[in-house]
mmCIF file of C-alpha atoms in Angstrom:
data_model
loop_
_atom_site.group_PDB
_atom_site.id
_atom_site.type_symbol
_atom_site.label_atom_id
_atom_site.label_comp_id
_atom_site.label_asym_id
_atom_site.label_seq_id
_atom_site.Cartn_x
_atom_site.Cartn_y
_atom_site.Cartn_z
ATOM 1 C CA MET A 70 0.000 0.000 0.000
ATOM 2 C CA LEU A 71 1.319 3.413 -1.032
ATOM 3 C CA LYS A 72 0.536 6.396 1.200
ATOM 4 C CA GLY A 73 1.547 9.767 -0.161
ATOM 5 C CA HIS A 74 -1.642 11.770 -0.727
ATOM 6 C CA ASP A 75 -4.015 13.605 1.572
ATOM 7 C CA GLY A 76 -6.942 13.670 -0.841
ATOM 8 C CA PRO A 77 -8.935 11.391 -3.172
ATOM 9 C CA LEU A 78 -6.859 9.874 -5.973
ATOM 10 C CA THR A 79 -7.826 10.789 -9.518
ATOM 11 C CA CYS A 80 -5.314 8.955 -11.721
ATOM 12 C CA VAL A 81 -2.717 6.180 -11.494
ATOM 13 C CA LYS A 82 -0.321 5.876 -14.420
ATOM 14 C CA TYR A 83 2.614 3.600 -15.244
ATOM 15 C CA ASN A 84 5.334 4.548 -17.676
ATOM 16 C CA LYS A 85 5.859 2.441 -20.787
ATOM 17 C CA ASP A 86 8.257 0.004 -19.132
ATOM 18 C CA GLY A 87 6.366 -0.259 -15.860
ATOM 19 C CA ASP A 88 9.244 0.652 -13.539
ATOM 20 C CA LEU A 89 7.785 4.040 -12.538
ATOM 21 C CA LEU A 90 4.354 4.853 -11.157
ATOM 22 C CA PHE A 91 2.690 8.293 -11.152
ATOM 23 C CA THR A 92 -0.260 9.070 -8.865
ATOM 24 C CA THR A 93 -2.403 12.216 -8.647
ATOM 25 C CA CYS A 94 -5.064 13.515 -6.257
ATOM 26 C CA ARG A 95 -7.566 16.334 -5.902
ATOM 27 C CA ARG A 96 -5.210 18.283 -3.638
ATOM 28 C CA GLY A 97 -2.959 19.047 -6.599
ATOM 29 C CA ARG A 98 -0.042 16.725 -5.831
ATOM 30 C CA ILE A 99 1.686 14.419 -8.311
ATOM 31 C CA ASN A 100 3.818 11.709 -6.710
ATOM 32 C CA LEU A 101 6.433 9.529 -8.386
ATOM 33 C CA TRP A 102 7.115 6.019 -7.076
ATOM 34 C CA TYR A 103 9.296 3.033 -7.843
ATOM 35 C CA SER A 104 6.856 0.317 -8.859
ATOM 36 C CA ASP A 105 9.007 -2.582 -7.652
ATOM 37 C CA ASP A 106 9.386 -1.619 -3.983
ATOM 38 C CA GLY A 107 6.977 1.311 -3.549
ATOM 39 C CA GLU A 108 9.680 3.856 -2.685
ATOM 40 C CA ARG A 109 8.546 7.434 -3.247
ATOM 41 C CA MET A 110 10.998 9.370 -5.391
ATOM 42 C CA GLY A 111 9.421 12.806 -5.011
ATOM 43 C CA THR A 112 6.552 15.204 -5.648
ATOM 44 C CA TYR A 113 5.953 17.590 -8.524
ATOM 45 C CA ASN A 114 5.039 20.986 -7.068
ATOM 46 C CA SER A 115 2.365 22.936 -8.955
ATOM 47 C CA GLY A 116 2.556 26.102 -6.845
ATOM 48 C CA ALA A 117 1.150 27.638 -3.684
ATOM 49 C CA LYS A 118 -2.514 26.941 -4.551
ATOM 50 C CA PRO A 119 -2.575 24.001 -6.953
ATOM 51 C CA GLY A 120 -5.790 22.755 -8.468
ATOM 52 C CA ALA A 121 -7.003 19.193 -8.563
ATOM 53 C CA VAL A 122 -4.885 17.129 -10.958
ATOM 54 C CA MET A 123 -7.300 15.007 -12.978
ATOM 55 C CA TYR A 124 -5.032 13.117 -15.384
ATOM 56 C CA VAL A 125 -1.372 12.588 -16.321
ATOM 57 C CA ASP A 126 0.402 11.114 -19.327
ATOM 58 C CA VAL A 127 4.052 10.199 -19.721
ATOM 59 C CA ASN A 128 6.109 9.956 -22.900
ATOM 60 C CA CYS A 129 8.564 7.272 -23.959
ATOM 61 C CA GLU A 130 11.706 7.950 -25.976
ATOM 62 C CA ARG A 131 13.522 5.128 -27.710
ATOM 63 C CA ALA A 132 16.557 5.226 -29.948
ATOM 64 C CA PRO A 133 17.284 2.763 -32.798
ATOM 65 C CA ALA A 134 18.151 -0.678 -31.521
ATOM 66 C CA THR A 135 21.922 -0.965 -31.213
ATOM 67 C CA PRO A 136 23.918 -3.229 -28.888
ATOM 68 C CA PRO A 137 25.306 -1.340 -25.873
ATOM 69 C CA PRO A 138 29.067 -0.719 -25.864
ATOM 70 C CA PRO A 139 31.144 -3.234 -23.893
ATOM 71 C CA HIS A 140 32.255 -0.651 -21.345
ATOM 72 C CA LEU A 141 28.639 -0.113 -20.270
ATOM 73 C CA LEU A 142 28.442 -3.735 -19.152
ATOM 74 C CA ALA A 143 31.643 -3.622 -17.114
ATOM 75 C CA PRO A 144 31.552 -4.131 -13.330
ATOM 76 C CA ARG A 145 30.588 -1.008 -11.385
ATOM 77 C CA ALA A 146 32.480 -1.505 -8.143
ATOM 78 C CA LEU A 147 33.603 2.151 -8.116
ATOM 79 C CA LEU A 148 30.130 3.655 -8.639
ATOM 80 C CA LEU A 149 28.254 5.424 -5.878
ATOM 81 C CA PRO A 150 25.246 3.696 -4.261
ATOM 82 C CA ASP A 151 22.811 6.208 -5.813
ATOM 83 C CA ALA A 152 24.252 5.975 -9.343
ATOM 84 C CA ARG A 153 21.901 6.058 -12.309
ATOM 85 C CA CYS A 154 21.774 4.130 -15.552
ATOM 86 C CA ALA A 155 24.124 5.309 -18.284
ATOM 87 C CA LEU A 156 21.348 5.322 -20.905
ATOM 88 C CA CYS A 157 18.241 6.432 -18.961
ATOM 89 C CA PRO A 158 17.404 8.221 -15.709
ATOM 90 C CA ALA A 159 16.583 4.968 -13.884
ATOM 91 C CA ARG A 160 18.434 4.507 -10.593
ATOM 92 C CA LEU A 161 20.650 1.442 -10.367
ATOM 93 C CA ARG A 162 20.145 -1.141 -7.662
ATOM 94 C CA PRO A 163 23.165 -2.222 -5.582
ATOM 95 C CA SER A 164 22.804 -5.843 -6.678
ATOM 96 C CA ALA A 165 22.558 -5.058 -10.425
ATOM 97 C CA PRO A 166 25.694 -5.783 -12.512
ATOM 98 C CA GLY A 167 27.151 -3.241 -14.930
ATOM 99 C CA ILE A 168 26.035 0.358 -15.254
ATOM 100 C CA LEU A 169 22.806 -0.274 -17.172
ATOM 101 C CA CYS A 170 19.350 -0.784 -15.712
ATOM 102 C CA VAL A 171 17.395 -3.971 -16.319
ATOM 103 C CA THR A 172 15.374 -2.485 -19.200
ATOM 104 C CA CYS A 173 18.371 -1.125 -21.094
ATOM 105 C CA ARG A 174 20.286 -4.384 -20.673
ATOM 106 C CA ARG A 175 17.339 -6.334 -22.044
ATOM 107 C CA LEU A 176 16.519 -4.081 -24.997
ATOM 108 C CA GLY A 177 19.977 -2.755 -25.734
ATOM 109 C CA VAL A 178 18.481 0.673 -26.582
ATOM 110 C CA PRO A 179 18.105 3.926 -24.681
ATOM 111 C CA VAL A 180 14.696 3.826 -22.986
ATOM 112 C CA ALA A 181 13.492 6.750 -20.903
ATOM 113 C CA CYS A 182 10.356 8.612 -19.939
ATOM 114 C CA THR A 183 11.629 12.163 -19.934
ATOM 115 C CA ARG A 184 8.461 14.276 -19.878
ATOM 116 C CA LEU A 185 5.232 14.164 -17.898
ATOM 117 C CA ALA A 186 2.043 16.030 -18.834
ATOM 118 C CA SER A 187 -0.645 16.905 -16.285
ATOM 119 C CA ALA A 188 -4.189 18.291 -16.537
ATOM 120 C CA SER A 189 -5.408 20.389 -13.597
ATOM 121 C CA MET A 190 -8.608 22.100 -12.566
ATOM 122 C CA ASP A 191 -6.725 25.371 -12.042
ATOM 123 C CA GLN A 192 -7.128 25.939 -15.809
ATOM 124 C CA THR A 193 -3.615 24.815 -16.714
ATOM 125 C CA ALA A 194 -1.900 21.944 -18.493
ATOM 126 C CA ARG A 195 1.757 21.478 -17.626
ATOM 127 C CA ILE A 196 4.725 19.529 -18.965
ATOM 128 C CA TRP A 197 7.327 18.414 -16.426
ATOM 129 C CA ASP A 198 10.825 17.012 -16.580
ATOM 130 C CA VAL A 199 10.465 13.559 -15.034
ATOM 131 C CA GLU A 200 13.966 13.375 -13.555
ATOM 132 C CA THR A 201 14.376 16.851 -12.076
ATOM 133 C CA GLY A 202 10.737 17.855 -11.517
ATOM 134 C CA LYS A 203 11.266 21.131 -13.358
ATOM 135 C CA LYS A 204 8.250 22.655 -15.092
ATOM 136 C CA LEU A 205 9.105 22.855 -18.786
ATOM 137 C CA GLN A 206 5.918 24.329 -20.269
ATOM 138 C CA GLU A 207 2.561 25.582 -19.053
ATOM 139 C CA TYR A 208 -0.530 26.099 -21.185
ATOM 140 C CA GLU A 209 -3.315 28.369 -19.946
ATOM 141 C CA MET A 210 -6.871 27.160 -20.508
ATOM 142 C CA GLN A 211 -10.185 28.975 -20.271
ATOM 143 C CA ALA A 212 -11.634 26.300 -17.973
ATOM 144 C CA GLY A 213 -10.472 23.256 -16.073
ATOM 145 C CA ALA A 214 -8.351 20.705 -17.936
ATOM 146 C CA ARG A 215 -9.652 17.152 -17.618
ATOM 147 C CA CYS A 216 -7.296 15.029 -19.741
ATOM 148 C CA VAL A 217 -3.924 15.217 -21.514
ATOM 149 C CA SER A 218 -2.381 12.908 -24.088
ATOM 150 C CA PHE A 219 1.019 12.820 -25.777
ATOM 151 C CA SER A 220 1.131 11.892 -29.438
ATOM 152 C CA SER A 221 3.501 9.283 -30.804
ATOM 153 C CA GLY A 222 6.826 11.075 -31.059
ATOM 154 C CA ASP A 223 5.795 13.641 -28.395
ATOM 155 C CA LYS A 224 5.418 16.463 -30.934
ATOM 156 C CA MET A 225 1.791 17.193 -30.003
ATOM 157 C CA LEU A 226 -0.200 17.369 -26.790
ATOM 158 C CA ALA A 227 -4.001 17.059 -26.688
ATOM 159 C CA VAL A 228 -5.808 18.713 -23.770
ATOM 160 C CA VAL A 229 -9.505 18.245 -22.962
ATOM 161 C CA GLN A 230 -11.120 21.422 -21.589
ATOM 162 C CA ASP A 231 -14.331 21.389 -19.543
ATOM 163 C CA PRO A 232 -17.312 23.562 -20.494
ATOM 164 C CA PHE A 233 -17.574 26.996 -18.883
ATOM 165 C CA GLN A 234 -20.507 29.408 -19.031
ATOM 166 C CA ASP A 235 -21.574 29.575 -22.703
ATOM 167 C CA GLN A 236 -18.499 27.699 -23.967
ATOM 168 C CA THR A 237 -18.804 24.000 -24.725
ATOM 169 C CA SER A 238 -16.221 21.349 -24.011
ATOM 170 C CA CYS A 239 -13.342 21.281 -26.476
ATOM 171 C CA ILE A 240 -10.028 19.633 -27.306
ATOM 172 C CA LYS A 241 -6.960 21.772 -27.873
ATOM 173 C CA ILE A 242 -3.874 20.354 -29.609
ATOM 174 C CA PHE A 243 -0.565 22.096 -28.861
ATOM 175 C CA ASP A 244 2.800 21.844 -30.595
ATOM 176 C CA THR A 245 5.245 20.866 -27.838
ATOM 177 C CA SER A 246 8.305 21.441 -30.026
ATOM 178 C CA SER A 247 7.653 25.198 -30.258
ATOM 179 C CA SER A 248 7.462 27.898 -27.612
ATOM 180 C CA SER A 249 4.008 29.066 -28.730
ATOM 181 C CA LYS A 250 1.219 28.807 -26.159
ATOM 182 C CA GLU A 251 -1.548 28.899 -28.765
ATOM 183 C CA PRO A 252 -3.149 25.639 -29.960
ATOM 184 C CA ILE A 253 -2.514 24.523 -33.508
ATOM 185 C CA LYS A 254 -5.904 22.800 -33.669
ATOM 186 C CA LYS A 255 -9.147 23.133 -31.716
ATOM 187 C CA ILE A 256 -11.997 20.649 -31.802
ATOM 188 C CA ASP A 257 -15.235 21.972 -30.303
ATOM 189 C CA CYS A 258 -18.069 19.905 -28.929
ATOM 190 C CA ASP A 259 -21.445 20.599 -30.510
ATOM 191 C CA TYR A 260 -23.962 22.563 -28.470
ATOM 192 C CA GLY A 261 -26.272 20.325 -26.502
ATOM 193 C CA CYS A 262 -23.914 17.345 -26.713
ATOM 194 C CA PRO A 263 -22.355 15.707 -23.624
ATOM 195 C CA LYS A 264 -18.935 16.977 -22.594
ATOM 196 C CA PHE A 265 -15.710 15.164 -23.429
ATOM 197 C CA ASN A 266 -14.093 12.977 -20.764
ATOM 198 C CA ARG A 267 -11.035 11.510 -22.475
ATOM 199 C CA ALA A 268 -9.163 12.136 -25.735
ATOM 200 C CA LEU A 269 -6.215 9.914 -26.694
ATOM 201 C CA PHE A 270 -4.108 9.771 -29.851
ATOM 202 C CA GLY A 271 -4.488 6.639 -31.918
ATOM 203 C CA PRO A 272 -1.808 4.816 -33.940
ATOM 204 C CA LEU A 273 0.402 7.061 -36.105
ATOM 205 C CA ASN A 274 -1.394 10.151 -34.739
ATOM 206 C CA LYS A 275 -3.990 9.969 -37.506
ATOM 207 C CA ARG A 276 -7.054 9.795 -35.321
ATOM 208 C CA LEU A 277 -8.047 11.214 -31.949
ATOM 209 C CA ILE A 278 -10.409 8.887 -30.066
ATOM 210 C CA VAL A 279 -12.780 10.653 -27.671
ATOM 211 C CA CYS A 280 -15.364 9.464 -25.133
ATOM 212 C CA ASN A 281 -18.074 11.610 -23.554
ATOM 213 C CA GLU A 282 -20.592 11.645 -20.716
ATOM 214 C CA GLY A 283 -23.434 10.423 -22.915
ATOM 215 C CA GLY A 284 -21.854 7.029 -23.611
ATOM 216 C CA GLY A 285 -20.602 8.001 -27.063
ATOM 217 C CA LEU A 286 -17.309 7.251 -28.804
ATOM 218 C CA LEU A 287 -16.008 9.677 -31.402
ATOM 219 C CA GLY A 288 -13.128 9.432 -33.853
ATOM 220 C CA TYR A 289 -11.714 12.774 -35.038
ATOM 221 C CA ASP A 290 -9.225 13.212 -37.838
ATOM 222 C CA VAL A 291 -6.238 15.039 -36.363
ATOM 223 C CA ALA A 292 -5.337 16.892 -39.562
ATOM 224 C CA SER A 293 -8.799 18.234 -40.425
ATOM 225 C CA GLY A 294 -10.548 18.100 -37.056
ATOM 226 C CA GLU A 295 -13.601 16.459 -38.627
ATOM 227 C CA CYS A 296 -15.510 13.664 -36.912
ATOM 228 C CA GLU A 297 -15.049 10.487 -38.965
ATOM 229 C CA VAL A 298 -16.657 7.902 -36.683
ATOM 230 C CA GLU A 299 -19.440 8.315 -34.143
ATOM 231 C CA ARG A 300 -20.781 5.441 -32.065
ATOM 232 C CA CYS A 301 -23.218 5.260 -29.161
ATOM 233 C CA ASP A 302 -23.100 1.682 -27.898
ATOM 234 C CA HIS A 303 -23.576 2.628 -24.251
ATOM 235 C CA GLU A 304 -26.483 4.245 -22.461
ATOM 236 C CA MET A 305 -24.569 5.937 -19.651
ATOM 237 C CA GLU A 306 -21.353 7.886 -19.065
ATOM 238 C CA ILE A 307 -17.955 6.537 -20.196
ATOM 239 C CA PRO A 308 -15.492 7.725 -17.532
ATOM 240 C CA ASP A 309 -12.349 6.252 -19.056
ATOM 241 C CA PHE A 310 -10.840 4.089 -21.782
ATOM 242 C CA THR A 311 -7.328 2.783 -22.348
ATOM 243 C CA PHE A 312 -5.342 1.308 -25.230
ATOM 244 C CA ALA A 313 -3.608 -2.020 -25.347
ATOM 245 C CA ALA A 314 0.182 -2.034 -25.477
ATOM 246 C CA ASP A 315 0.201 -2.283 -29.297
ATOM 247 C CA GLN A 316 -2.712 0.200 -29.701
ATOM 248 C CA MET A 317 -4.548 -2.280 -31.917
ATOM 249 C CA THR A 318 -7.447 -2.473 -29.462
ATOM 250 C CA PHE A 319 -8.818 -0.372 -26.626
ATOM 251 C CA ILE A 320 -11.234 -1.088 -23.810
ATOM 252 C CA VAL A 321 -14.010 1.208 -22.607
ATOM 253 C CA GLY A 322 -15.426 1.239 -19.083
ATOM 254 C CA CYS A 323 -18.989 2.474 -18.700
ATOM 255 C CA LYS A 324 -21.418 3.285 -15.888
ATOM 256 C CA ASP A 325 -23.966 0.836 -17.333
ATOM 257 C CA HIS A 326 -22.064 -2.100 -15.727
ATOM 258 C CA THR A 327 -20.309 -3.091 -18.946
ATOM 259 C CA ALA A 328 -16.859 -2.812 -20.469
ATOM 260 C CA THR A 329 -16.407 -3.185 -24.221
ATOM 261 C CA LEU A 330 -13.327 -4.087 -26.238
ATOM 262 C CA TYR A 331 -13.047 -2.189 -29.542
ATOM 263 C CA ASP A 332 -10.897 -2.536 -32.640
ATOM 264 C CA THR A 333 -8.895 0.666 -33.035
ATOM 265 C CA ALA A 334 -8.894 0.792 -36.843
ATOM 266 C CA SER A 335 -12.643 0.302 -37.392
ATOM 267 C CA MET A 336 -13.874 1.281 -33.887
ATOM 268 C CA GLU A 337 -16.177 -1.729 -34.008
ATOM 269 C CA PRO A 338 -16.954 -3.607 -30.772
ATOM 270 C CA VAL A 339 -15.187 -6.935 -30.451
ATOM 271 C CA LYS A 340 -16.208 -8.261 -27.032
ATOM 272 C CA LYS A 341 -18.320 -7.102 -24.130
ATOM 273 C CA TYR A 342 -17.578 -7.803 -20.462
ATOM 274 C CA GLN A 343 -20.546 -7.754 -18.096
ATOM 275 C CA SER A 344 -20.276 -6.747 -14.440
ATOM 276 C CA ASP A 345 -22.652 -6.139 -11.540
ATOM 277 C CA ARG A 346 -21.338 -2.658 -10.725
ATOM 278 C CA PRO A 347 -20.603 0.596 -12.566
ATOM 279 C CA ILE A 348 -17.234 0.450 -14.329
ATOM 280 C CA ASN A 349 -15.086 3.525 -13.701
ATOM 281 C CA SER A 350 -11.943 2.335 -15.463
ATOM 282 C CA ALA A 351 -10.629 -0.653 -17.388
ATOM 283 C CA ALA A 352 -7.222 -1.752 -18.617
ATOM 284 C CA ILE A 353 -5.713 -4.483 -20.804
ATOM 285 C CA SER A 354 -2.797 -6.452 -19.421
ATOM 286 C CA PRO A 355 0.349 -6.196 -21.607
ATOM 287 C CA LEU A 356 1.603 -9.594 -20.382
ATOM 288 C CA MET A 357 -1.454 -11.873 -20.159
ATOM 289 C CA ASP A 358 -4.818 -12.297 -21.885
ATOM 290 C CA HIS A 359 -6.602 -10.492 -19.082
ATOM 291 C CA VAL A 360 -8.513 -7.269 -18.669
ATOM 292 C CA VAL A 361 -8.910 -5.456 -15.358
ATOM 293 C CA LEU A 362 -12.194 -3.775 -14.474
ATOM 294 C CA GLY A 363 -12.449 -1.329 -11.580
ATOM 295 C CA GLY A 364 -15.539 0.443 -10.380
ATOM 296 C CA GLY A 365 -18.133 1.071 -7.704
ATOM 297 C CA GLN A 366 -20.941 3.386 -6.779
ATOM 298 C CA ASP A 367 -20.841 7.171 -6.892
ATOM 299 C CA ALA A 368 -19.353 9.118 -4.022
ATOM 300 C CA ALA A 369 -22.752 10.655 -3.236
ATOM 301 C CA ALA A 370 -24.051 7.236 -2.147
ATOM 302 C CA VAL A 371 -21.041 6.159 -0.099
ATOM 303 C CA THR A 372 -22.559 7.158 3.256
ATOM 304 C CA THR A 373 -25.812 5.275 2.634
ATOM 305 C CA THR A 374 -24.455 1.812 1.856
ATOM 306 C CA ALA A 375 -21.827 -0.539 3.223
ATOM 307 C CA GLY A 376 -18.463 -1.087 1.586
ATOM 308 C CA ARG A 377 -19.480 -4.447 0.111
ATOM 309 C CA SER A 378 -22.775 -3.054 -1.145
ATOM 310 C CA GLY A 379 -20.956 -0.273 -2.923
ATOM 311 C CA LYS A 380 -18.831 -2.912 -4.667
ATOM 312 C CA PHE A 381 -15.492 -1.147 -4.399
ATOM 313 C CA GLU A 382 -13.570 -4.071 -5.857
ATOM 314 C CA VAL A 383 -11.357 -4.815 -8.856
ATOM 315 C CA ARG A 384 -12.350 -7.720 -11.099
ATOM 316 C CA PHE A 385 -10.026 -9.639 -13.412
ATOM 317 C CA SER A 386 -11.683 -11.114 -16.491
ATOM 318 C CA SER A 387 -10.491 -13.325 -19.300
ATOM 319 C CA PHE A 388 -9.546 -11.407 -22.438
ATOM 320 C CA CYS A 389 -10.876 -14.147 -24.737
ATOM 321 C CA VAL A 390 -13.713 -15.904 -22.872
ATOM 322 C CA CYS A 391 -15.382 -12.774 -21.396
ATOM 323 C CA VAL A 392 -16.076 -14.558 -18.084
ATOM 324 C CA GLY A 393 -14.951 -13.369 -14.671
ATOM 325 C CA LEU A 394 -12.211 -15.610 -13.304
ATOM 326 C CA GLY A 395 -13.677 -17.860 -10.575
ATOM 327 C CA VAL A 396 -17.292 -17.489 -11.732
ATOM 328 C CA GLY A 397 -18.882 -20.819 -12.624
ATOM 329 C CA GLY A 398 -16.364 -22.896 -10.703
ATOM 330 C CA VAL A 399 -19.085 -25.151 -9.334
ATOM 331 C CA CYS A 400 -20.375 -25.965 -12.822
ATOM 332 C CA VAL A 401 -16.881 -26.766 -13.999
ATOM 333 C CA CYS A 402 -16.321 -29.109 -11.045
ATOM 334 C CA VAL A 403 -19.615 -30.897 -11.675
ATOM 335 C CA CYS A 404 -18.844 -31.325 -15.373
ATOM 336 C CA VAL A 405 -15.411 -32.705 -14.581
ATOM 337 C CA CYS A 406 -16.898 -35.153 -12.078
ATOM 338 C CA VAL A 407 -19.489 -36.334 -14.593
ATOM 339 C CA CYS A 408 -16.808 -36.883 -17.217
ATOM 340 C CA VAL A 409 -14.675 -38.845 -14.755
ATOM 341 C CA CYS A 410 -17.649 -40.999 -13.748
ATOM 342 C CA VAL A 411 -18.529 -41.720 -17.376
ATOM 343 C CA PHE A 412 -14.924 -42.666 -18.110
ATOM 344 C CA LEU A 413 -14.802 -45.011 -15.111
ATOM 345 C CA SER A 414 -18.144 -46.547 -16.019
ATOM 346 C CA LEU A 415 -17.000 -47.302 -19.559
ATOM 347 C CA SER A 416 -13.658 -48.630 -18.438
ATOM 348 C CA LEU A 417 -15.202 -50.889 -15.738
ATOM 349 C CA SER A 418 -18.137 -51.965 -17.977
ATOM 350 C CA LEU A 419 -20.790 -50.962 -15.443
ATOM 351 C CA SER A 420 -24.493 -51.077 -16.206
ATOM 352 C CA LEU A 421 -26.403 -47.939 -17.190
ATOM 353 C CA SER A 422 -28.386 -47.714 -13.946
ATOM 354 C CA LEU A 423 -25.281 -48.182 -11.812
ATOM 355 C CA SER A 424 -23.382 -45.556 -13.826
ATOM 356 C CA VAL A 425 -26.207 -43.044 -13.344
ATOM 357 C CA CYS A 426 -26.261 -43.718 -9.601
ATOM 358 C CA VAL A 427 -22.513 -43.200 -9.352
ATOM 359 C CA CYS A 428 -22.699 -39.915 -11.276
ATOM 360 C CA VAL A 429 -25.570 -38.635 -9.115
ATOM 361 C CA CYS A 430 -23.797 -39.559 -5.888
ATOM 362 C CA VAL A 431 -20.577 -37.886 -6.941
ATOM 363 C CA CYS A 432 -22.363 -34.690 -8.039
ATOM 364 C CA VAL A 433 -24.320 -34.545 -4.772
ATOM 365 C CA CYS A 434 -21.120 -34.961 -2.769
ATOM 366 C CA VAL A 435 -19.407 -32.194 -4.735
ATOM 367 C CA CYS A 436 -22.363 -29.829 -4.231
ATOM 368 C CA VAL A 437 -22.470 -30.561 -0.502
ATOM 369 C CA CYS A 438 -18.739 -29.879 -0.168
ATOM 370 C CA VAL A 439 -19.073 -26.607 -2.045
ATOM 371 C CA CYS A 440 -22.010 -25.520 0.136
ATOM 372 C CA VAL A 441 -20.068 -26.338 3.296
ATOM 373 C CA CYS A 442 -17.076 -24.323 2.073
ATOM 374 C CA VAL A 443 -19.325 -21.362 1.239
ATOM 375 C CA CYS A 444 -20.945 -21.491 4.686
ATOM 376 C CA VAL A 445 -17.538 -21.594 6.369
ATOM 377 C CA CYS A 446 -16.348 -18.609 4.329
ATOM 378 C CA VAL A 447 -19.478 -16.637 5.210
ATOM 379 C CA CYS A 448 -19.029 -17.377 8.907
ATOM 380 C CA VAL A 449 -15.365 -16.400 8.818
ATOM 381 C CA ARG A 450 -16.179 -13.123 7.050
ATOM 382 C CA ALA A 451 -18.891 -12.360 9.613
ATOM 383 C CA CYS A 452 -16.466 -12.971 12.469
ATOM 384 C CA VAL A 453 -13.821 -10.775 10.843
ATOM 385 C CA ARG A 454 -16.300 -7.934 10.354
ATOM 386 C CA ALA A 455 -17.468 -8.228 13.963
ATOM 387 C CA CYS A 456 -13.863 -8.072 15.197
ATOM 388 C CA GLU A 457 -13.206 -5.017 13.023
ATOM 389 C CA ALA A 458 -16.306 -3.282 14.385
ATOM 390 C CA VAL A 459 -15.246 -3.993 17.970
ATOM 391 C CA SER A 460 -11.708 -2.729 17.319
ATOM 392 C CA GLN A 461 -13.001 0.436 15.661
ATOM 393 C CA SER A 462 -15.341 1.159 18.580
ATOM 394 C CA GLY A 463 -12.498 0.557 21.074
ATOM 395 C CA ASN A 464 -10.073 2.772 19.223
ATOM 396 C CA HIS A 465 -12.149 5.940 19.511
ATOM 397 C CA VAL A 466 -10.113 9.110 19.177
ATOM 398 C CA SER A 467 -11.303 12.439 20.532
ATOM 399 C CA SER A 468 -11.715 15.443 18.260
ATOM 400 C CA SER A 469 -9.040 17.382 20.157
ATOM 401 C CA SER A 470 -6.426 14.700 19.528
ATOM 402 C CA LEU A 471 -7.377 14.628 15.848
ATOM 403 C CA ALA A 472 -6.963 18.393 15.673
ATOM 404 C CA SER A 473 -3.565 18.165 17.357
ATOM 405 C CA ALA A 474 -2.464 15.483 14.916
ATOM 406 C CA SER A 475 -3.641 17.656 12.032
ATOM 407 C CA VAL A 476 -1.665 20.640 13.335
ATOM 408 C CA ILE A 477 1.457 18.521 13.787
ATOM 409 C CA GLN A 478 1.100 17.156 10.265
ATOM 410 C CA ARG A 479 0.778 20.667 8.822
ATOM 411 C CA VAL A 480 3.842 21.832 10.746
ATOM 412 C CA ARG A 481 5.821 18.900 9.399
ATOM 413 C CA GLU A 482 4.698 19.567 5.856
ATOM 414 C CA GLY A 483 5.598 23.232 6.231
ATOM 415 C CA SER A 484 9.065 22.428 7.500
ATOM 416 C CA GLU A 485 9.600 19.969 4.664
ATOM 417 C CA ALA A 486 8.459 22.588 2.138
ATOM 418 C CA ARG A 487 10.841 25.190 3.599
ATOM 419 C CA GLY A 488 13.690 22.663 3.583
ATOM 420 C CA ASN A 489 13.032 21.790 -0.036
ATOM 421 C CA GLN A 490 12.460 25.359 -1.200
ATOM 422 C CA GLY A 491 13.719 25.942 -4.715
ATOM 423 C CA LEU A 492 13.556 22.250 -5.676
ATOM 424 C CA GLY A 493 11.004 21.154 -8.235
ATOM 425 C CA LEU A 494 11.095 17.568 -7.000
ATOM 426 C CA ASP A 495 11.067 16.959 -3.231
#
């Protein structure tokens, strides 16, 4: 468990290689972590009064594949303990041989995430230097920024702007290679249409895929800004969607308890994953044929239902079969038992009536065992919840002690901020 925020989290993002983790919250903080051991590297400071950071995106720079020079693989007995990789900003571990990180040794190419983009509700979109925490560029918006997305090659940055007064939601595309703060392209949402939630660049930067609050998916041509594809396969809001590692498919999470896998080229639905809760986000595993669905009820209903009723869980589903892992286990066990009984009956040359009796007895025994296990699990869960309730009632803390703890925490944060004054990354 990572603890580094004092407000609700809004986005969790891995870099391309998965060794770094970026987290954001509504208090305006962006934290950087090592994904392997959970060590916090630092915080990106947005200013004295930062707005809620809603989304972040990180780039990935790769050079042509060339074998690393022999001297980069030499022993590093003379290096300092906090030395970094010779080809990327990754910090070397004491047990790692040579002066290359694990990723660079495996790929033999320079791999680095050098820039981080953030979208904030203080009407700004910023680009940061990942290693130093220095703010490289800042784009002023007319309303809160909800999403940012780097293009392939990092030459463009798409920013989703919320509606404000008589202005509708829009997408602004900036040229990150120039010093101009004006967008090179602006895509406006039609009046009366739901606002945009996410906008991500597709393969080769030819199409910008957008989802909105009305359950619609839109495909805009980046060059002309015209809408090429418009779909409305969902009845409720689409909070988020993510691409697969190869960008050939993407998965959409929707509030109507479904997640749908789409083909990127045609934007046609491929598979649908059903759940019993609203889906707030979904992701495709780059290593296995799995998708991850995360969701739960709205925050407005948190105080009226229990944690289990709100269904704040993460579900892993099969990428190909579209069935939640673990669901239907009883049916599988019964089918296996029936097949085993039929095989034994044929091999032992039993009569038909005796074979049926054996199959029925085995199935009944399996069902009884499963019911007993379920009852035991329910009893154990009830006991655990009762113990937690007793411990929470016994560990009552007065309001004065909570106030004192809050004051002490603020003093500590203030001293840390004064000690790290002038540093972009704590």
